[in-house]
Coordinates of C-alpha atoms in Angstrom, one line a residue:
X151 CA -151.2 -58.6 149.2
X152 CA -149.1 -55.5 148.2
X153 CA -145.4 -54.9 148.2
X154 CA -145.4 -53.3 151.7
X155 CA -147.3 -56.2 153.3
X156 CA -145.0 -58.7 151.6
X157 CA -142.0 -57.0 153.1
X158 CA -143.6 -56.7 156.5
X159 CA -144.6 -60.4 156.5
X160 CA -141.2 -61.5 155.5
X161 CA -139.6 -59.4 158.2
X162 CA -141.8 -61.1 160.8
X163 CA -140.2 -64.5 160.1
X164 CA -138.0 -65.5 163.0
X165 CA -135.3 -67.2 161.0
X166 CA -132.0 -65.1 160.6
X167 CA -131.1 -63.7 157.3
X168 CA -127.7 -62.0 157.8
X169 CA -126.6 -61.9 154.2
X170 CA -129.8 -60.2 153.1
X171 CA -130.9 -58.2 156.1
X172 CA -128.5 -55.3 155.3
X173 CA -129.6 -55.2 151.6
X174 CA -126.1 -54.3 150.5
X175 CA -126.0 -56.6 147.4
X176 CA -128.7 -58.0 145.2
X177 CA -129.3 -61.7 144.8
X178 CA -128.2 -63.2 141.5
X179 CA -130.8 -65.6 140.1
X180 CA -129.3 -67.8 137.3
X181 CA -131.8 -69.1 134.8
X182 CA -130.2 -71.9 132.8
X183 CA -132.4 -71.5 129.7
X184 CA -133.0 -68.7 127.1
X185 CA -135.6 -66.0 127.8
X186 CA -139.2 -66.7 126.9
X187 CA -139.9 -70.3 128.0
X188 CA -141.9 -71.3 131.0
X189 CA -138.8 -71.9 133.2
X190 CA -137.7 -68.3 132.5
X191 CA -141.2 -66.9 132.9
X192 CA -141.8 -68.6 136.2
X193 CA -138.3 -67.5 137.5
X194 CA -138.9 -63.9 136.6
X195 CA -142.4 -63.9 138.1
X196 CA -141.1 -65.3 141.4
X197 CA -138.1 -63.0 141.4
X198 CA -140.2 -59.9 141.0
X199 CA -142.1 -60.7 144.2
X200 CA -139.4 -62.6 146.2
X201 CA -137.0 -59.6 146.2
X202 CA -139.4 -57.3 148.2
X203 CA -140.3 -60.2 150.4
X204 CA -136.7 -60.6 151.4
X205 CA -136.0 -56.9 151.6
X206 CA -133.5 -56.9 148.7
X207 CA -133.4 -57.0 144.9
X208 CA -133.0 -59.9 142.6
X209 CA -131.1 -59.7 139.3
X210 CA -132.1 -62.4 136.8
X211 CA -129.3 -63.7 134.5
X212 CA -129.9 -66.1 131.7
X213 CA -127.1 -68.6 131.1
X214 CA -128.5 -71.1 128.6
X215 CA -126.7 -73.9 126.8
X216 CA -125.6 -77.6 127.0
X217 CA -129.0 -78.8 128.2
X218 CA -129.0 -76.2 131.0
X219 CA -125.7 -77.4 132.4
X220 CA -123.9 -74.1 131.8
X221 CA -126.2 -72.3 134.1
X222 CA -126.3 -75.1 136.6
X223 CA -122.5 -75.3 136.8
X224 CA -122.2 -71.6 137.2
X225 CA -124.6 -71.9 140.2
X226 CA -122.7 -74.9 141.6
X227 CA -119.4 -73.0 141.4
X228 CA -120.8 -69.8 143.0
X229 CA -120.0 -68.7 146.6
X230 CA -122.5 -70.2 149.0
X231 CA -123.3 -66.9 150.7
X232 CA -127.0 -66.7 149.9
X233 CA -126.5 -64.3 147.1
X234 CA -126.8 -66.8 144.3
X235 CA -129.8 -68.9 143.5
X236 CA -130.5 -71.0 140.4
X237 CA -133.9 -71.6 138.7
X238 CA -134.0 -75.3 138.7
X239 CA -136.3 -77.7 136.8
X240 CA -136.7 -81.4 136.1
X241 CA -133.5 -81.3 133.9
X242 CA -131.5 -81.3 137.2
X243 CA -132.5 -84.8 137.9
X244 CA -132.4 -85.9 134.3
X245 CA -129.0 -84.5 133.3
X246 CA -126.9 -86.7 135.6
X247 CA -127.9 -89.8 133.6
X248 CA -127.7 -88.1 130.2
X249 CA -124.4 -86.3 130.8
X250 CA -122.2 -88.8 132.7
X251 CA -119.1 -86.8 132.3
X252 CA -120.3 -83.6 133.9
X253 CA -117.7 -81.7 135.9
X254 CA -120.1 -81.1 138.7
X255 CA -122.8 -83.2 140.4
X256 CA -126.3 -81.7 139.9
X257 CA -127.6 -83.5 143.0
X258 CA -124.8 -82.7 145.5
X259 CA -123.2 -79.5 144.3
X260 CA -126.6 -77.7 144.3
X261 CA -128.9 -77.9 147.3
X262 CA -132.7 -77.6 147.1
X263 CA -134.4 -74.4 148.3
X264 CA -138.0 -74.5 147.1
X265 CA -140.2 -76.2 144.6
X266 CA -142.4 -73.6 143.1
X267 CA -144.6 -75.4 140.6
X268 CA -145.7 -78.8 139.2
X269 CA -146.1 -78.9 135.4
X270 CA -148.1 -81.6 133.6
X271 CA -146.8 -82.7 130.2
X272 CA -149.3 -83.2 127.4
X273 CA -149.3 -85.0 124.1
X274 CA -151.2 -82.8 121.5
X275 CA -152.1 -83.2 117.9
X276 CA -153.7 -80.9 115.3
X277 CA -157.5 -80.6 115.5
X278 CA -157.9 -82.4 112.2
X279 CA -155.6 -85.3 113.1
X280 CA -157.6 -88.6 112.7
X281 CA -156.7 -89.9 116.2
X282 CA -158.7 -88.6 119.2
X283 CA -157.2 -90.7 121.9
X284 CA -153.8 -92.2 122.8
X285 CA -155.0 -95.6 121.8
X286 CA -156.0 -94.3 118.3
X287 CA -152.7 -92.3 118.1
X288 CA -150.7 -95.4 118.7
X289 CA -152.8 -97.4 116.3
X290 CA -152.4 -94.7 113.6
X291 CA -148.6 -94.8 114.1
X292 CA -148.5 -98.6 113.4
X293 CA -149.6 -97.9 109.9
X294 CA -148.3 -94.4 109.2
X295 CA -145.1 -92.4 109.8
X296 CA -145.4 -90.3 112.8
X297 CA -143.1 -87.5 113.9
X298 CA -143.4 -86.1 117.5
X299 CA -141.8 -82.9 118.4
X300 CA -140.4 -81.9 121.8
X301 CA -138.8 -78.6 123.1
X302 CA -135.4 -80.3 123.0
X303 CA -133.2 -83.3 123.4
X304 CA -133.0 -84.7 126.9
X305 CA -136.0 -82.9 128.3
X306 CA -138.7 -84.6 130.3
X307 CA -141.0 -84.6 127.2
X308 CA -138.2 -86.5 125.3
X309 CA -138.0 -89.1 128.0
X310 CA -141.7 -89.5 128.0
X311 CA -142.0 -90.2 124.3
X312 CA -139.2 -92.7 124.5
X313 CA -141.0 -94.5 127.3
X314 CA -144.3 -94.4 125.4
X315 CA -142.7 -95.9 122.3
X316 CA -141.2 -98.7 124.3
X317 CA -144.4 -99.7 126.2
X318 CA -146.6 -99.4 123.1
X319 CA -144.0 -101.1 120.8
X320 CA -144.2 -98.3 118.3
X321 CA -141.6 -96.3 116.5
X322 CA -142.0 -92.5 116.1
X323 CA -139.5 -90.0 114.7
X324 CA -138.4 -87.7 117.5
X325 CA -138.1 -84.1 116.3
X326 CA -136.2 -82.0 119.0
X327 CA -136.5 -78.2 118.7
X328 CA -134.8 -75.3 120.3
X329 CA -137.8 -74.4 122.4
X330 CA -141.5 -75.4 122.6
X331 CA -142.9 -72.6 120.5
X332 CA -141.0 -73.8 117.4
X333 CA -142.4 -77.3 117.8
X334 CA -145.9 -76.0 118.2
X335 CA -145.7 -73.8 115.1
X336 CA -144.6 -76.8 113.0
X337 CA -147.4 -78.9 114.5
X338 CA -149.9 -76.3 113.5
X339 CA -148.3 -76.1 110.1
X340 CA -148.6 -79.8 109.5
X341 CA -145.0 -80.8 109.6
X342 CA -145.5 -83.0 112.7
X343 CA -148.2 -85.4 113.9
X344 CA -147.8 -84.7 117.6
X345 CA -145.9 -82.7 120.2
X346 CA -145.1 -83.6 123.8
X347 CA -144.7 -80.4 125.8
X348 CA -145.6 -78.8 129.1
X349 CA -149.3 -78.0 129.3
X350 CA -148.9 -74.2 129.6
X351 CA -147.4 -74.0 126.2
X352 CA -150.5 -75.3 124.4
X353 CA -153.4 -74.6 126.8
X354 CA -154.8 -71.7 124.7
X355 CA -154.4 -73.6 121.4
X356 CA -156.4 -76.5 122.8
X357 CA -159.1 -74.3 124.3
X358 CA -159.8 -72.5 121.0
X359 CA -159.7 -75.8 119.0
X360 CA -156.5 -75.4 117.0
X361 CA -155.0 -78.4 118.8
X362 CA -156.5 -81.3 120.7
X363 CA -155.1 -83.0 123.8
X364 CA -154.4 -86.7 123.5
X365 CA -153.2 -87.4 127.0
X366 CA -151.7 -85.7 130.0
X367 CA -148.8 -87.3 132.0
X368 CA -150.0 -86.7 135.5
X369 CA -151.9 -89.1 137.8
X370 CA -154.9 -86.8 137.8
X371 CA -156.4 -84.7 135.0
X372 CA -154.9 -81.2 134.7
X373 CA -156.9 -78.3 136.0
X374 CA -156.1 -76.3 132.9
X375 CA -157.6 -78.9 130.5
X376 CA -159.8 -81.2 132.6
X377 CA -161.3 -82.8 129.5
X378 CA -158.0 -84.4 128.5
X379 CA -157.6 -87.9 129.9
X380 CA -154.5 -89.1 131.7
X381 CA -152.0 -91.8 130.5
X382 CA -153.5 -94.1 133.1
X383 CA -157.0 -93.6 131.8
X384 CA -155.6 -94.5 128.4
X385 CA -154.5 -97.8 129.8
X386 CA -150.8 -96.9 130.5
X387 CA -150.6 -96.9 134.3
X388 CA -147.3 -96.4 136.1
X389 CA -146.0 -93.8 133.6
X390 CA -147.1 -90.7 135.4
X391 CA -144.7 -87.8 135.5
X392 CA -144.7 -84.1 135.8
X393 CA -142.2 -81.3 135.4
X394 CA -141.4 -78.7 138.0
X395 CA -139.9 -75.3 138.5
X396 CA -138.0 -74.3 141.6
X397 CA -135.0 -72.8 143.3
X398 CA -131.7 -74.4 144.2
X399 CA -128.5 -72.9 145.7
X400 CA -124.8 -73.7 145.8
X401 CA -123.7 -76.5 148.2
X402 CA -122.8 -75.0 151.6
X403 CA -125.5 -72.3 151.7
X404 CA -126.6 -71.7 155.3
X405 CA -129.6 -74.0 156.0
X406 CA -131.3 -71.2 158.0
X407 CA -131.0 -68.9 155.0
X408 CA -132.5 -71.6 152.8
X409 CA -135.4 -72.0 155.2
X410 CA -136.0 -68.2 155.2
X411 CA -136.1 -68.1 151.4
X412 CA -138.3 -71.1 151.3
X413 CA -140.8 -69.5 153.6
X414 CA -140.8 -66.3 151.5
X415 CA -141.4 -68.3 148.4
X416 CA -144.5 -69.7 150.1
X417 CA -145.8 -66.2 150.7
X418 CA -145.1 -65.2 147.1
X419 CA -147.1 -68.1 145.8
X420 CA -150.1 -66.8 147.7
X421 CA -149.9 -63.4 146.0
X422 CA -153.0 -63.2 143.8
X423 CA -151.1 -61.9 140.8
X424 CA -148.7 -64.8 141.0
X425 CA -151.4 -67.4 141.5
X426 CA -153.4 -66.1 138.6
X427 CA -150.4 -65.9 136.2
X428 CA -149.4 -69.5 137.0
X429 CA -153.0 -70.6 136.5
X430 CA -153.1 -68.9 133.2
X431 CA -150.0 -70.9 132.2
X432 CA -151.7 -74.1 133.2
X433 CA -149.1 -74.5 136.0
X434 CA -149.9 -75.6 139.5
X435 CA -148.2 -73.7 142.4
X436 CA -146.4 -75.9 145.0
X437 CA -145.4 -74.9 148.5
X438 CA -143.3 -77.5 150.2
X439 CA -140.2 -77.6 152.4
X440 CA -136.8 -77.7 150.8
X441 CA -136.4 -81.3 152.0
X442 CA -139.4 -82.4 149.9
X443 CA -137.7 -81.0 146.8
X444 CA -134.5 -82.9 147.8
X445 CA -136.4 -86.1 148.1
X446 CA -138.0 -85.6 144.7
X447 CA -134.7 -84.8 143.0
X448 CA -133.2 -88.1 144.3
X449 CA -136.2 -90.2 143.4
X450 CA -136.5 -88.6 139.9
X451 CA -132.8 -89.1 139.3
X452 CA -133.0 -92.8 140.0
X453 CA -136.1 -93.1 137.8
X454 CA -134.8 -91.3 134.8
X455 CA -131.4 -93.0 135.0
X456 CA -133.3 -96.3 134.7
X457 CA -135.3 -95.0 131.7
X458 CA -132.2 -93.9 130.0
X459 CA -130.6 -97.3 130.6
X460 CA -133.7 -99.3 129.5
X461 CA -134.5 -97.3 126.4
X462 CA -130.8 -96.8 125.3
X463 CA -131.7 -93.2 124.9
X464 CA -128.9 -91.0 123.5
X465 CA -128.8 -87.3 122.7
X466 CA -128.7 -86.8 118.9

């Protein structure tokens, strides 16, 4: 599907799009993380195709900091005229529990537009690490010091290793980094025993044998690395979790406009270039109504709030 066919297909949608139909102003897409990570990559990939599908242009603006809250708050405070979108992720539902004094509510001041992807998390170790399974990894950590890196404090990967330590009654040193690439580099260099991270960040390393997958966090094995067992297969059922990327908008944005953008996102996900790029990152595309993302946000927020309470997790 080329640019012209995308525009024609979007124009055929019956839902009104008054703010974008005239093409007078571009859409501002706020990305609440620094450039280079998967959230930024997915946002820019979608934006490149979503603009033509909506008959306008999209300007991507990175506003990182404070666990993504700077970017999220900027989106929440923006005019709900359909010209501001935010690249959301699982941090939206996590941050409410981790940052109880936020000046905005991530779940009510931003409204769901579209979930774009589902992202398995994976625990990896160096190829020469003595443990080859989660059971062996846990047993090794009972007798040896273990440091597990994550892309940062308060991220889904951080919550998962806190839960894993609690249910296995082990103690690991959490090593938060400013991004997944730094954690992976230290793992490869031998400074860490493991890293919990989204699967796309390490797929190539595992495929060529530099790293080995210990377990993935989803209920089914990941298509990118089907040889890596799930947490459930490792004997830890009920801990399944996955990250996601998507779009949200300021509260008060016209529901008809949200529906139109959601439909256009569905078309973008069927563009071969987009599907192939996501597959290359180990990320699964997801095409669902905005309401489904809203249900997920609420369910995840309740789940992670309970994890934070039960583990006593704090940001260090």
